[in-house]
PDB file of C-alpha atoms and ligand atoms in Angstrom:
ATOM      1  CA  ALA E   1      33.599  -5.900  29.054  1.00  0.00           C
ATOM      2  CA  LYS E   2      31.103  -8.424  32.150  1.00  0.00           C
ATOM      3  CA  GLY E   3      29.891  -5.016  33.626  1.00  0.00           C
ATOM      4  CA  ASN E   4      29.441  -3.521  30.427  1.00  0.00           C
ATOM      5  CA  GLY E   5      27.552  -5.914  29.064  1.00  0.00           C
ATOM      6  CA  ARG E   6      25.138  -5.891  31.950  1.00  0.00           C
ATOM      7  CA  GLY E   7      24.032  -2.177  31.473  1.00  0.00           C
ATOM      8  CA  VAL E   8      23.345  -3.072  28.292  1.00  0.00           C
ATOM      9  CA  TYR E   9      21.119  -5.765  29.084  1.00  0.00           C
ATOM     10  CA  ARG E  10      19.501  -2.698  31.946  1.00  0.00           C
ATOM     11  CA  PHE E  11      19.341  -0.339  29.122  1.00  0.00           C
ATOM     12  CA  TYR E  12      17.951  -2.510  26.120  1.00  0.00           C
ATOM     13  CA  SER E  13      15.041  -4.010  29.246  1.00  0.00           C
ATOM     14  CA  SER E  14      14.343  -1.107  30.815  1.00  0.00           C
ATOM     15  CA  ASP E  15      13.820   0.240  26.853  1.00  0.00           C
ATOM     16  CA  MET E  16      11.614  -2.446  25.677  1.00  0.00           C
ATOM     17  CA  HIS E  17       9.665  -2.410  28.455  1.00  0.00           C
ATOM     18  CA  ALA E  18       8.341   1.012  27.554  1.00  0.00           C
ATOM     19  CA  ASP E  19       8.406   0.325  24.411  1.00  0.00           C
ATOM     20  CA  ALA E  20       5.366  -2.779  25.157  1.00  0.00           C
ATOM     21  CA  GLU E  21       3.528  -0.236  27.621  1.00  0.00           C
ATOM     22  CA  ASP E  22       3.432   2.292  24.772  1.00  0.00           C
ATOM     23  CA  ARG E  23       2.520  -0.015  22.135  1.00  0.00           C
ATOM     24  CA  ARG E  24      -1.016  -1.272  24.371  1.00  0.00           C
ATOM     25  CA  ARG E  25      -1.934   2.429  25.143  1.00  0.00           C
ATOM     26  CA  LEU E  26      -1.981   2.796  21.574  1.00  0.00           C
ATOM     27  CA  GLU E  27      -3.497  -0.529  21.031  1.00  0.00           C
ATOM     28  CA  GLU E  28      -6.466   1.166  23.385  1.00  0.00           C
ATOM     29  CA  ASP E  29      -6.434   4.498  21.508  1.00  0.00           C
ATOM     30  CA  LEU E  30      -6.711   2.181  18.007  1.00  0.00           C
ATOM     31  CA  ARG E  31      -9.853   0.400  19.230  1.00  0.00           C
ATOM     32  CA  ASP E  32     -11.098   4.177  19.864  1.00  0.00           C
ATOM     33  CA  ALA E  33     -10.326   5.803  16.846  1.00  0.00           C
ATOM     34  CA  LEU E  34     -12.525   4.338  14.122  1.00  0.00           C
ATOM     35  CA  ALA E  35     -15.395   5.707  16.469  1.00  0.00           C
ATOM     36  CA  THR E  36     -13.562   8.972  17.088  1.00  0.00           C
ATOM     37  CA  ASP E  37     -13.493   9.104  13.317  1.00  0.00           C
ATOM     38  CA  ALA E  38      -9.746   9.717  14.172  1.00  0.00           C
ATOM     39  CA  LEU E  39      -8.825   7.956  10.799  1.00  0.00           C
ATOM     40  CA  HIS E  40      -8.549   9.130   7.258  1.00  0.00           C
ATOM     41  CA  LEU E  41      -7.732   8.610   3.677  1.00  0.00           C
ATOM     42  CA  VAL E  42      -4.539  10.271   1.876  1.00  0.00           C
ATOM     43  CA  TYR E  43      -4.612   9.938  -2.070  1.00  0.00           C
ATOM     44  CA  GLN E  44      -1.062   9.759  -4.179  1.00  0.00           C
ATOM     45  CA  PRO E  45      -0.934  10.202  -7.382  1.00  0.00           C
ATOM     46  CA  VAL E  46      -0.066   7.258 -10.056  1.00  0.00           C
ATOM     47  CA  VAL E  47       1.239   8.564 -13.770  1.00  0.00           C
ATOM     48  CA  SER E  48       1.232   6.951 -17.390  1.00  0.00           C
ATOM     49  CA  SER E  49       4.683   6.788 -18.113  1.00  0.00           C
ATOM     50  CA  VAL E  50       3.435   6.804 -21.172  1.00  0.00           C
ATOM     51  CA  THR E  51       0.527   9.649 -21.153  1.00  0.00           C
ATOM     52  CA  GLU E  52       2.016  11.219 -17.973  1.00  0.00           C
ATOM     53  CA  GLN E  53      -1.777  11.796 -17.570  1.00  0.00           C
ATOM     54  CA  ILE E  54      -2.303  10.802 -13.910  1.00  0.00           C
ATOM     55  CA  THR E  55      -4.259   7.064 -14.250  1.00  0.00           C
ATOM     56  CA  GLY E  56      -5.198   6.816 -10.090  1.00  0.00           C
ATOM     57  CA  TYR E  57      -4.583   7.367  -6.983  1.00  0.00           C
ATOM     58  CA  GLU E  58      -3.203   5.503  -4.148  1.00  0.00           C
ATOM     59  CA  ALA E  59      -4.861   5.240  -0.699  1.00  0.00           C
ATOM     60  CA  LEU E  60      -2.884   5.243   2.568  1.00  0.00           C
ATOM     61  CA  LEU E  61      -4.166   5.767   6.011  1.00  0.00           C
ATOM     62  CA  ARG E  62      -3.220   8.090   8.458  1.00  0.00           C
ATOM     63  CA  TRP E  63      -4.315   8.617  11.977  1.00  0.00           C
ATOM     64  CA  GLN E  64      -5.036  11.890  13.566  1.00  0.00           C
ATOM     65  CA  HIS E  65      -4.146  10.656  17.240  1.00  0.00           C
ATOM     66  CA  PRO E  66      -5.885  13.076  19.931  1.00  0.00           C
ATOM     67  CA  ARG E  67      -2.216  13.940  21.903  1.00  0.00           C
ATOM     68  CA  ARG E  68       0.003  12.407  19.636  1.00  0.00           C
ATOM     69  CA  GLY E  69      -0.277  14.591  16.560  1.00  0.00           C
ATOM     70  CA  LEU E  70      -0.519  12.054  13.292  1.00  0.00           C
ATOM     71  CA  ILE E  71       0.325   8.399  13.436  1.00  0.00           C
ATOM     72  CA  GLY E  72       1.434   6.912  10.299  1.00  0.00           C
ATOM     73  CA  PRO E  73       0.528   3.432   9.145  1.00  0.00           C
ATOM     74  CA  ASP E  74       4.119   1.870   8.938  1.00  0.00           C
ATOM     75  CA  ILE E  75       3.826   2.137  13.135  1.00  0.00           C
ATOM     76  CA  PHE E  76      -0.309   1.218  13.406  1.00  0.00           C
ATOM     77  CA  ILE E  77      -1.190  -1.245  10.963  1.00  0.00           C
ATOM     78  CA  PRO E  78       1.593  -3.895  12.032  1.00  0.00           C
ATOM     79  CA  ILE E  79      -0.149  -3.526  16.161  1.00  0.00           C
ATOM     80  CA  ALA E  80      -4.085  -3.218  14.334  1.00  0.00           C
ATOM     81  CA  GLU E  81      -2.678  -6.454  12.794  1.00  0.00           C
ATOM     82  CA  ASP E  82      -1.480  -8.578  16.002  1.00  0.00           C
ATOM     83  CA  THR E  83      -4.978  -7.299  17.489  1.00  0.00           C
ATOM     84  CA  GLY E  84      -7.746  -8.042  15.078  1.00  0.00           C
ATOM     85  CA  LEU E  85      -8.789  -4.555  14.478  1.00  0.00           C
ATOM     86  CA  ILE E  86      -7.132  -4.692  10.904  1.00  0.00           C
ATOM     87  CA  ALA E  87     -10.514  -6.554   9.562  1.00  0.00           C
ATOM     88  CA  GLN E  88     -13.093  -3.929  10.215  1.00  0.00           C
ATOM     89  CA  ILE E  89     -10.224  -1.564   9.995  1.00  0.00           C
ATOM     90  CA  GLY E  90      -9.590  -2.796   6.800  1.00  0.00           C
ATOM     91  CA  ASP E  91     -13.344  -2.546   5.681  1.00  0.00           C
ATOM     92  CA  TRP E  92     -13.607   0.815   6.317  1.00  0.00           C
ATOM     93  CA  VAL E  93     -10.866   1.255   4.088  1.00  0.00           C
ATOM     94  CA  ILE E  94     -12.282  -0.170   1.003  1.00  0.00           C
ATOM     95  CA  ARG E  95     -15.805   1.271   1.745  1.00  0.00           C
ATOM     96  CA  THR E  96     -14.541   5.190   1.949  1.00  0.00           C
ATOM     97  CA  ALA E  97     -12.104   4.255  -0.833  1.00  0.00           C
ATOM     98  CA  CYS E  98     -14.782   3.311  -3.279  1.00  0.00           C
ATOM     99  CA  LYS E  99     -17.008   5.978  -1.910  1.00  0.00           C
ATOM    100  CA  ASP E 100     -13.979   8.345  -2.558  1.00  0.00           C
ATOM    101  CA  ALA E 101     -13.610   7.305  -5.769  1.00  0.00           C
ATOM    102  CA  ALA E 102     -16.885   7.103  -7.519  1.00  0.00           C
ATOM    103  CA  GLN E 103     -17.019  11.121  -6.753  1.00  0.00           C
ATOM    104  CA  TRP E 104     -13.717  11.353  -8.998  1.00  0.00           C
ATOM    105  CA  VAL E 105     -14.018  12.180 -12.488  1.00  0.00           C
ATOM    106  CA  GLY E 106     -14.064   9.275 -15.318  1.00  0.00           C
ATOM    107  CA  SER E 107     -12.433   6.133 -14.966  1.00  0.00           C
ATOM    108  CA  THR E 108      -9.493   7.358 -12.968  1.00  0.00           C
ATOM    109  CA  ARG E 109      -8.663   4.733 -10.431  1.00  0.00           C
ATOM    110  CA  VAL E 110      -8.270   3.646  -6.795  1.00  0.00           C
ATOM    111  CA  ALA E 111      -5.448   1.220  -5.254  1.00  0.00           C
ATOM    112  CA  VAL E 112      -5.876   0.026  -1.922  1.00  0.00           C
ATOM    113  CA  ASN E 113      -3.944  -1.383   0.399  1.00  0.00           C
ATOM    114  CA  VAL E 114      -4.773  -5.276   1.422  1.00  0.00           C
ATOM    115  CA  SER E 115      -3.608  -6.759   4.396  1.00  0.00           C
ATOM    116  CA  PRO E 116      -3.067 -10.622   4.877  1.00  0.00           C
ATOM    117  CA  ILE E 117      -4.726 -11.305   7.365  1.00  0.00           C
ATOM    118  CA  GLN E 118      -8.246  -9.494   5.331  1.00  0.00           C
ATOM    119  CA  PHE E 119      -7.082 -11.773   2.288  1.00  0.00           C
ATOM    120  CA  ALA E 120      -7.100 -14.662   3.769  1.00  0.00           C
ATOM    121  CA  ASN E 121     -11.039 -13.956   4.817  1.00  0.00           C
ATOM    122  CA  PRO E 122     -13.597 -15.760   3.266  1.00  0.00           C
ATOM    123  CA  SER E 123     -15.802 -13.600   3.268  1.00  0.00           C
ATOM    124  CA  PHE E 124     -13.702 -10.583   2.208  1.00  0.00           C
ATOM    125  CA  PRO E 125     -14.908 -11.448  -1.545  1.00  0.00           C
ATOM    126  CA  SER E 126     -18.750 -10.533  -0.511  1.00  0.00           C
ATOM    127  CA  THR E 127     -16.635  -7.650   1.362  1.00  0.00           C
ATOM    128  CA  ILE E 128     -15.237  -6.213  -1.403  1.00  0.00           C
ATOM    129  CA  MET E 129     -19.047  -6.642  -3.902  1.00  0.00           C
ATOM    130  CA  ASN E 130     -21.345  -4.439  -0.398  1.00  0.00           C
ATOM    131  CA  ALA E 131     -18.431  -1.459  -1.472  1.00  0.00           C
ATOM    132  CA  LEU E 132     -18.400  -1.508  -5.484  1.00  0.00           C
ATOM    133  CA  ALA E 133     -22.061  -2.227  -5.551  1.00  0.00           C
ATOM    134  CA  SER E 134     -23.305   0.390  -2.474  1.00  0.00           C
ATOM    135  CA  THR E 135     -21.105   2.881  -4.209  1.00  0.00           C
ATOM    136  CA  GLN E 136     -21.961   2.479  -7.782  1.00  0.00           C
ATOM    137  CA  LEU E 137     -17.713   1.848  -8.129  1.00  0.00           C
ATOM    138  CA  SER E 138     -17.383  -0.198 -11.479  1.00  0.00           C
ATOM    139  CA  PRO E 139     -14.757  -2.471 -10.924  1.00  0.00           C
ATOM    140  CA  GLU E 140     -12.110  -1.841 -13.093  1.00  0.00           C
ATOM    141  CA  ARG E 141     -11.393   1.174 -11.433  1.00  0.00           C
ATOM    142  CA  LEU E 142     -10.886  -0.656  -7.801  1.00  0.00           C
ATOM    143  CA  GLU E 143      -7.274  -2.326  -7.661  1.00  0.00           C
ATOM    144  CA  LEU E 144      -6.390  -4.283  -4.445  1.00  0.00           C
ATOM    145  CA  GLU E 145      -2.659  -4.219  -3.493  1.00  0.00           C
ATOM    146  CA  ILE E 146      -1.479  -7.712  -2.207  1.00  0.00           C
ATOM    147  CA  THR E 147       1.859  -8.241  -0.390  1.00  0.00           C
ATOM    148  CA  GLU E 148       4.249 -11.364  -1.393  1.00  0.00           C
ATOM    149  CA  SER E 149       3.692 -12.773   2.217  1.00  0.00           C
ATOM    150  CA  VAL E 150       0.083 -13.656   1.074  1.00  0.00           C
ATOM    151  CA  PHE E 151       1.682 -16.690  -0.741  1.00  0.00           C
ATOM    152  CA  LEU E 152       3.232 -17.323   2.633  1.00  0.00           C
ATOM    153  CA  ASN E 153       1.153 -19.453   3.606  1.00  0.00           C
ATOM    154  CA  ASP E 154       0.692 -20.792   0.101  1.00  0.00           C
ATOM    155  CA  ASN E 155      -2.359 -23.344  -0.786  1.00  0.00           C
ATOM    156  CA  ALA E 156      -5.612 -24.278  -2.267  1.00  0.00           C
ATOM    157  CA  ASP E 157      -7.220 -21.195  -0.513  1.00  0.00           C
ATOM    158  CA  THR E 158      -4.563 -18.567  -2.123  1.00  0.00           C
ATOM    159  CA  ASP E 159      -5.577 -19.773  -4.776  1.00  0.00           C
ATOM    160  CA  SER E 160      -9.582 -20.016  -4.319  1.00  0.00           C
ATOM    161  CA  MET E 161      -9.294 -16.412  -2.898  1.00  0.00           C
ATOM    162  CA  PHE E 162      -7.543 -14.715  -6.556  1.00  0.00           C
ATOM    163  CA  ALA E 163      -9.998 -16.414  -8.422  1.00  0.00           C
ATOM    164  CA  ARG E 164     -13.143 -15.067  -6.781  1.00  0.00           C
ATOM    165  CA  LEU E 165     -11.493 -11.444  -6.598  1.00  0.00           C
ATOM    166  CA  LYS E 166     -10.724 -12.406 -10.389  1.00  0.00           C
ATOM    167  CA  ALA E 167     -13.953 -12.938 -11.261  1.00  0.00           C
ATOM    168  CA  LEU E 168     -15.332 -10.050  -9.362  1.00  0.00           C
ATOM    169  CA  GLY E 169     -13.841  -7.816 -11.975  1.00  0.00           C
ATOM    170  CA  VAL E 170     -11.133  -6.211  -9.560  1.00  0.00           C
ATOM    171  CA  ARG E 171      -8.211  -5.204 -10.529  1.00  0.00           C
ATOM    172  CA  LEU E 172      -4.802  -6.944  -8.862  1.00  0.00           C
ATOM    173  CA  ALA E 173      -1.246  -5.422  -7.726  1.00  0.00           C
ATOM    174  CA  LEU E 174       1.404  -7.323  -6.400  1.00  0.00           C
ATOM    175  CA  ASP E 175       3.001  -5.178  -4.225  1.00  0.00           C
ATOM    176  CA  ASP E 176       6.148  -4.246  -2.961  1.00  0.00           C
ATOM    177  CA  PHE E 177       7.867  -6.371  -5.312  1.00  0.00           C
ATOM    178  CA  GLY E 178      11.415  -8.208  -4.799  1.00  0.00           C
ATOM    179  CA  THR E 179      11.277  -7.057  -1.021  1.00  0.00           C
ATOM    180  CA  GLY E 180       9.485  -9.995   0.920  1.00  0.00           C
ATOM    181  CA  TYR E 181       9.598 -14.144   0.295  1.00  0.00           C
ATOM    182  CA  SER E 182      11.232 -14.302  -3.127  1.00  0.00           C
ATOM    183  CA  SER E 183       9.240 -17.263  -5.821  1.00  0.00           C
ATOM    184  CA  LEU E 184       9.081 -16.214  -8.807  1.00  0.00           C
ATOM    185  CA  GLY E 185       5.993 -19.575  -9.345  1.00  0.00           C
ATOM    186  CA  TYR E 186       3.413 -17.314  -7.728  1.00  0.00           C
ATOM    187  CA  LEU E 187       3.670 -14.959 -10.634  1.00  0.00           C
ATOM    188  CA  LYS E 188       2.468 -17.304 -13.189  1.00  0.00           C
ATOM    189  CA  LYS E 189      -0.042 -18.797 -11.454  1.00  0.00           C
ATOM    190  CA  ALA E 190      -1.754 -15.627  -9.606  1.00  0.00           C
ATOM    191  CA  PRO E 191      -3.984 -12.919 -11.746  1.00  0.00           C
ATOM    192  CA  PHE E 192      -1.851  -9.794 -11.391  1.00  0.00           C
ATOM    193  CA  ASP E 193      -2.576  -6.992 -13.455  1.00  0.00           C
ATOM    194  CA  LYS E 194       0.509  -5.375 -12.358  1.00  0.00           C
ATOM    195  CA  ILE E 195       3.455  -5.059 -10.851  1.00  0.00           C
ATOM    196  CA  LYS E 196       4.552  -2.623  -8.209  1.00  0.00           C
ATOM    197  CA  ILE E 197       8.444  -2.430  -7.800  1.00  0.00           C
ATOM    198  CA  ASP E 198       8.805  -1.282  -4.238  1.00  0.00           C
ATOM    199  CA  GLN E 199      11.207   2.225  -4.137  1.00  0.00           C
ATOM    200  CA  SER E 200      14.694   0.452  -2.402  1.00  0.00           C
ATOM    201  CA  PHE E 201      15.160  -0.760  -6.151  1.00  0.00           C
ATOM    202  CA  VAL E 202      14.210   3.318  -7.489  1.00  0.00           C
ATOM    203  CA  ARG E 203      16.095   5.284  -4.497  1.00  0.00           C
ATOM    204  CA  GLY E 204      20.049   5.235  -6.135  1.00  0.00           C
ATOM    205  CA  ALA E 205      18.932   3.458  -9.702  1.00  0.00           C
ATOM    206  CA  ALA E 206      20.257   6.926 -11.036  1.00  0.00           C
ATOM    207  CA  ILE E 207      22.888   6.640  -9.723  1.00  0.00           C
ATOM    208  CA  LYS E 208      26.115   5.652 -12.010  1.00  0.00           C
ATOM    209  CA  GLY E 209      26.814   1.699 -11.867  1.00  0.00           C
ATOM    210  CA  ASN E 210      24.075   0.968  -9.372  1.00  0.00           C
ATOM    211  CA  ARG E 211      22.938  -2.155 -10.125  1.00  0.00           C
ATOM    212  CA  ASN E 212      19.093  -1.200  -9.116  1.00  0.00           C
ATOM    213  CA  SER E 213      18.767  -0.381 -13.098  1.00  0.00           C
ATOM    214  CA  ALA E 214      19.288  -3.824 -13.685  1.00  0.00           C
ATOM    215  CA  ILE E 215      17.271  -5.753 -11.385  1.00  0.00           C
ATOM    216  CA  ILE E 216      13.764  -2.337 -12.265  1.00  0.00           C
ATOM    217  CA  LYS E 217      14.863  -3.315 -15.862  1.00  0.00           C
ATOM    218  CA  ALA E 218      14.902  -7.030 -15.707  1.00  0.00           C
ATOM    219  CA  ILE E 219      11.211  -7.305 -13.469  1.00  0.00           C
ATOM    220  CA  VAL E 220       9.687  -4.741 -16.513  1.00  0.00           C
ATOM    221  CA  SER E 221      10.790  -7.243 -19.165  1.00  0.00           C
ATOM    222  CA  LEU E 222       9.160 -10.414 -16.395  1.00  0.00           C
ATOM    223  CA  ALA E 223       5.454  -8.272 -16.597  1.00  0.00           C
ATOM    224  CA  GLU E 224       5.362  -7.491 -20.126  1.00  0.00           C
ATOM    225  CA  ALA E 225       6.165 -11.086 -20.764  1.00  0.00           C
ATOM    226  CA  LEU E 226       3.452 -11.876 -18.715  1.00  0.00           C
ATOM    227  CA  GLY E 227       1.622  -9.352 -19.741  1.00  0.00           C
ATOM    228  CA  MET E 228       1.457  -6.600 -16.888  1.00  0.00           C
ATOM    229  CA  ASP E 229       1.721  -3.177 -16.042  1.00  0.00           C
ATOM    230  CA  THR E 230       4.698  -2.085 -13.350  1.00  0.00           C
ATOM    231  CA  THR E 231       4.606   0.962 -11.335  1.00  0.00           C
ATOM    232  CA  ALA E 232       8.024   2.349  -9.882  1.00  0.00           C
ATOM    233  CA  GLU E 233       7.830   3.604  -6.288  1.00  0.00           C
ATOM    234  CA  GLY E 234       8.675   6.679  -4.521  1.00  0.00           C
ATOM    235  CA  ALA E 235      10.590   8.087  -7.750  1.00  0.00           C
ATOM    236  CA  GLU E 236      11.442  11.252  -5.769  1.00  0.00           C
ATOM    237  CA  THR E 237      14.225  13.162  -9.071  1.00  0.00           C
ATOM    238  CA  HIS E 238      13.798  13.450 -12.134  1.00  0.00           C
ATOM    239  CA  ASP E 239      16.660  10.954 -12.862  1.00  0.00           C
ATOM    240  CA  GLU E 240      14.727   9.054 -11.480  1.00  0.00           C
ATOM    241  CA  LEU E 241      12.373   9.378 -13.646  1.00  0.00           C
ATOM    242  CA  ASP E 242      14.152   9.295 -16.564  1.00  0.00           C
ATOM    243  CA  LEU E 243      15.488   6.506 -16.056  1.00  0.00           C
ATOM    244  CA  ILE E 244      12.044   4.320 -15.214  1.00  0.00           C
ATOM    245  CA  ARG E 245      10.817   5.943 -18.256  1.00  0.00           C
ATOM    246  CA  GLN E 246      13.655   5.038 -20.136  1.00  0.00           C
ATOM    247  CA  LEU E 247      13.955   2.108 -18.477  1.00  0.00           C
ATOM    248  CA  GLY E 248       9.945   1.003 -19.567  1.00  0.00           C
ATOM    249  CA  CYS E 249       7.875   0.923 -16.822  1.00  0.00           C
ATOM    250  CA  SER E 250       4.051   2.244 -17.550  1.00  0.00           C
ATOM    251  CA  HIS E 251       3.605   4.162 -14.131  1.00  0.00           C
ATOM    252  CA  VAL E 252       5.445   5.766 -11.736  1.00  0.00           C
ATOM    253  CA  GLN E 253       4.552   7.041  -8.458  1.00  0.00           C
ATOM    254  CA  GLY E 254       6.607   9.464  -6.002  1.00  0.00           C
ATOM    255  CA  TYR E 255       7.290  12.522  -4.568  1.00  0.00           C
ATOM    256  CA  VAL E 256       8.543  13.992  -8.208  1.00  0.00           C
ATOM    257  CA  TYR E 257       4.996  13.593  -9.358  1.00  0.00           C
ATOM    258  CA  GLY E 258       3.006  13.806  -6.201  1.00  0.00           C
ATOM    259  CA  ARG E 259       2.200  13.536  -2.595  1.00  0.00           C
ATOM    260  CA  PRO E 260      -1.032  11.917  -1.457  1.00  0.00           C
ATOM    261  CA  MET E 261      -3.759  14.479  -0.646  1.00  0.00           C
ATOM    262  CA  GLY E 262      -7.737  14.847   0.594  1.00  0.00           C
ATOM    263  CA  ALA E 263      -9.916  13.055  -1.269  1.00  0.00           C
ATOM    264  CA  ALA E 264     -11.512  16.700  -1.815  1.00  0.00           C
ATOM    265  CA  GLU E 265      -8.222  17.996  -3.203  1.00  0.00           C
ATOM    266  CA  VAL E 266      -8.830  15.221  -5.827  1.00  0.00           C
ATOM    267  CA  LEU E 267     -11.640  15.691  -7.199  1.00  0.00           C
ATOM    268  CA  GLU E 268     -10.599  19.617  -7.199  1.00  0.00           C
ATOM    269  CA  ARG E 269      -7.833  19.539  -9.436  1.00  0.00           C
ATOM    270  CA  GLN E 270     -10.037  17.451 -11.755  1.00  0.00           C
ATOM    271  CA  LEU E 271     -12.035  19.729 -12.384  1.00  0.00           C
ATOM    272  CA  SER E 272     -10.147  22.807 -12.494  1.00  0.00           C
ATOM    273  CA  ALA E 273      -8.265  20.776 -14.906  1.00  0.00           C
ATOM    274  CA  GLY E 274     -11.326  19.692 -17.025  1.00  0.00           C
ATOM    275  CA  THR E 275     -12.707  23.581 -17.650  1.00  0.00           C
TER     276      THR E 275
HETATM  277  P1  C2E W   1       3.282   0.938   0.335  1.00  0.00           P
HETATM  278  O1  C2E W   1       2.014   0.450  -0.136  1.00  0.00           O
HETATM  279  O2  C2E W   1       4.460   0.751  -0.220  1.00  0.00           O
HETATM  280  O3  C2E W   1       2.690   2.401  -0.094  1.00  0.00           O
HETATM  281  C1  C2E W   1       3.554   3.605  -0.330  1.00  0.00           C
HETATM  282  C2  C2E W   1       4.909   4.563   0.813  1.00  0.00           C
HETATM  283  O4  C2E W   1       5.844   5.451   0.444  1.00  0.00           O
HETATM  284  C3  C2E W   1       3.306   5.249   1.096  1.00  0.00           C
HETATM  285  O5  C2E W   1       4.002   5.613   2.326  1.00  0.00           O
HETATM  286  C4  C2E W   1       3.759   6.653   0.530  1.00  0.00           C
HETATM  287  O6  C2E W   1       3.609   7.713   1.633  1.00  0.00           O
HETATM  288  C5  C2E W   1       4.984   6.397   0.572  1.00  0.00           C
HETATM  289  N1  C2E W   1       6.178   7.510  -0.872  1.00  0.00           N
HETATM  290  C6  C2E W   1       5.132   7.480  -2.746  1.00  0.00           C
HETATM  291  N2  C2E W   1       6.324   8.210  -2.722  1.00  0.00           N
HETATM  292  C7  C2E W   1       7.001   8.246  -2.380  1.00  0.00           C
HETATM  293  C8  C2E W   1       8.346   9.264  -2.007  1.00  0.00           C
HETATM  294  O7  C2E W   1       9.009   9.150  -3.400  1.00  0.00           O
HETATM  295  N3  C2E W   1       9.650   8.887  -1.302  1.00  0.00           N
HETATM  296  C9  C2E W   1       9.559   8.422  -0.451  1.00  0.00           C
HETATM  297  N4  C2E W   1      11.018   8.645   0.390  1.00  0.00           N
HETATM  298  N5  C2E W   1       8.195   7.426   0.077  1.00  0.00           N
HETATM  299  C10 C2E W   1       7.572   7.681  -0.717  1.00  0.00           C
HETATM  300  P2  C2E W   1       3.094   5.468   3.873  1.00  0.00           P
HETATM  301  O8  C2E W   1       1.822   6.128   3.407  1.00  0.00           O
HETATM  302  O9  C2E W   1       3.770   5.755   5.233  1.00  0.00           O
HETATM  303  O10 C2E W   1       2.231   3.796   4.358  1.00  0.00           O
HETATM  304  C11 C2E W   1       3.118   2.848   4.210  1.00  0.00           C
HETATM  305  C12 C2E W   1       2.689   1.284   4.449  1.00  0.00           C
HETATM  306  O11 C2E W   1       1.504   1.179   5.091  1.00  0.00           O
HETATM  307  C13 C2E W   1       2.822   1.409   2.918  1.00  0.00           C
HETATM  308  O12 C2E W   1       3.509   0.874   1.766  1.00  0.00           O
HETATM  309  C14 C2E W   1       1.236  -0.037   3.212  1.00  0.00           C
HETATM  310  O13 C2E W   1       1.899  -1.027   2.986  1.00  0.00           O
HETATM  311  C15 C2E W   1       1.029   0.220   4.609  1.00  0.00           C
HETATM  312  N6  C2E W   1      -0.475   1.083   4.124  1.00  0.00           N
HETATM  313  C16 C2E W   1      -0.501   2.131   4.309  1.00  0.00           C
HETATM  314  N7  C2E W   1      -2.397   2.434   3.806  1.00  0.00           N
HETATM  315  C17 C2E W   1      -2.837   1.168   4.374  1.00  0.00           C
HETATM  316  C18 C2E W   1      -4.097   0.220   4.474  1.00  0.00           C
HETATM  317  O14 C2E W   1      -4.597   1.288   3.869  1.00  0.00           O
HETATM  318  N8  C2E W   1      -4.218  -0.879   4.493  1.00  0.00           N
HETATM  319  C19 C2E W   1      -2.843  -1.322   4.984  1.00  0.00           C
HETATM  320  N9  C2E W   1      -2.771  -2.842   4.617  1.00  0.00           N
HETATM  321  N10 C2E W   1      -1.731  -0.816   4.590  1.00  0.00           N
HETATM  322  C20 C2E W   1      -1.392   0.524   4.612  1.00  0.00           C
HETATM  323 CA1   CA W   2       0.872  -0.345  -1.424  1.00  0.00          CA
HETATM  324 CA1   CA W   3       4.971  -0.329  -2.413  1.00  0.00          CA
HETATM  325 CA1   CA W   4       6.032  -0.954   1.202  1.00  0.00          CA
END
């Protein structure tokens, strides 16, 4: 048993070494990614349950790596956060999403994911203000998606950041609701316009006897009582879609309605639907 234990240990340690090496290389490559235009945004439709119209799109970051191909944000956002690169990358995301959305038709919204590190930066509201001013995007068309983790260091600065963002006229959404630090206290004081119900609750919710539907129902009634919208994330099947609508979620986002696409494709679709 002892021999096995050492074998297992050796396996893990060489594995971890490879991971560290790998990560260090990715870190270096990520520094170049902005300068070489290797990052881009794709946009996934968010659909109203009532009208079945697209009300907006969530901007999702992608990295076209010169050798490894397309890399998803779950891999490189944590690296960007650890190295501080998230500041620059986050600024670029906001500017690009505002610029793209300003080209779209009507009042179509764009939702942007905000890292807790961006949220903690006192100059974050002026970054938002500058992006809105230079693109002429009206503030109510920009929605900032913020996760529960910003409340881990809940203090006067957190409160004032919410107040400053709200004062800009942008919309605020609480992302990945129910997966993180769980306290309902912040729902009472933070001025959210929307709760995004994490896809872990949506997945399987349509299966008979699954408890997720009870949880979704409770979140929807909580949100309604607080005057907030709800978006169910990651709906893949028509059964999930029917259930979500039956449970009263105001919006749905997921493969059942569409995968993320480029900004130009969003515009093309809008223009061809309008004619
Ligand atoms: P998220 O904010 O929860 O975004 C939703 C994720 O679910 C996206 O993954 C989206 O492609 C995926 N998704 C949407 N519908 C479905 C579905 O029906 N089925 C399944 N299986 N998945 C679906 P993605 O694009 O890989 O993004 C992962 C996470 O990376 C995001 O989770 C968000 O936390 C983070 N992220 C993405 N873009 C940015 C960004 O610009 N800045 C920051 N800070 N984080 C970002
Ligand atoms: Ca999000
Ligand atoms: Ca989410
Ligand atoms: Ca997520």
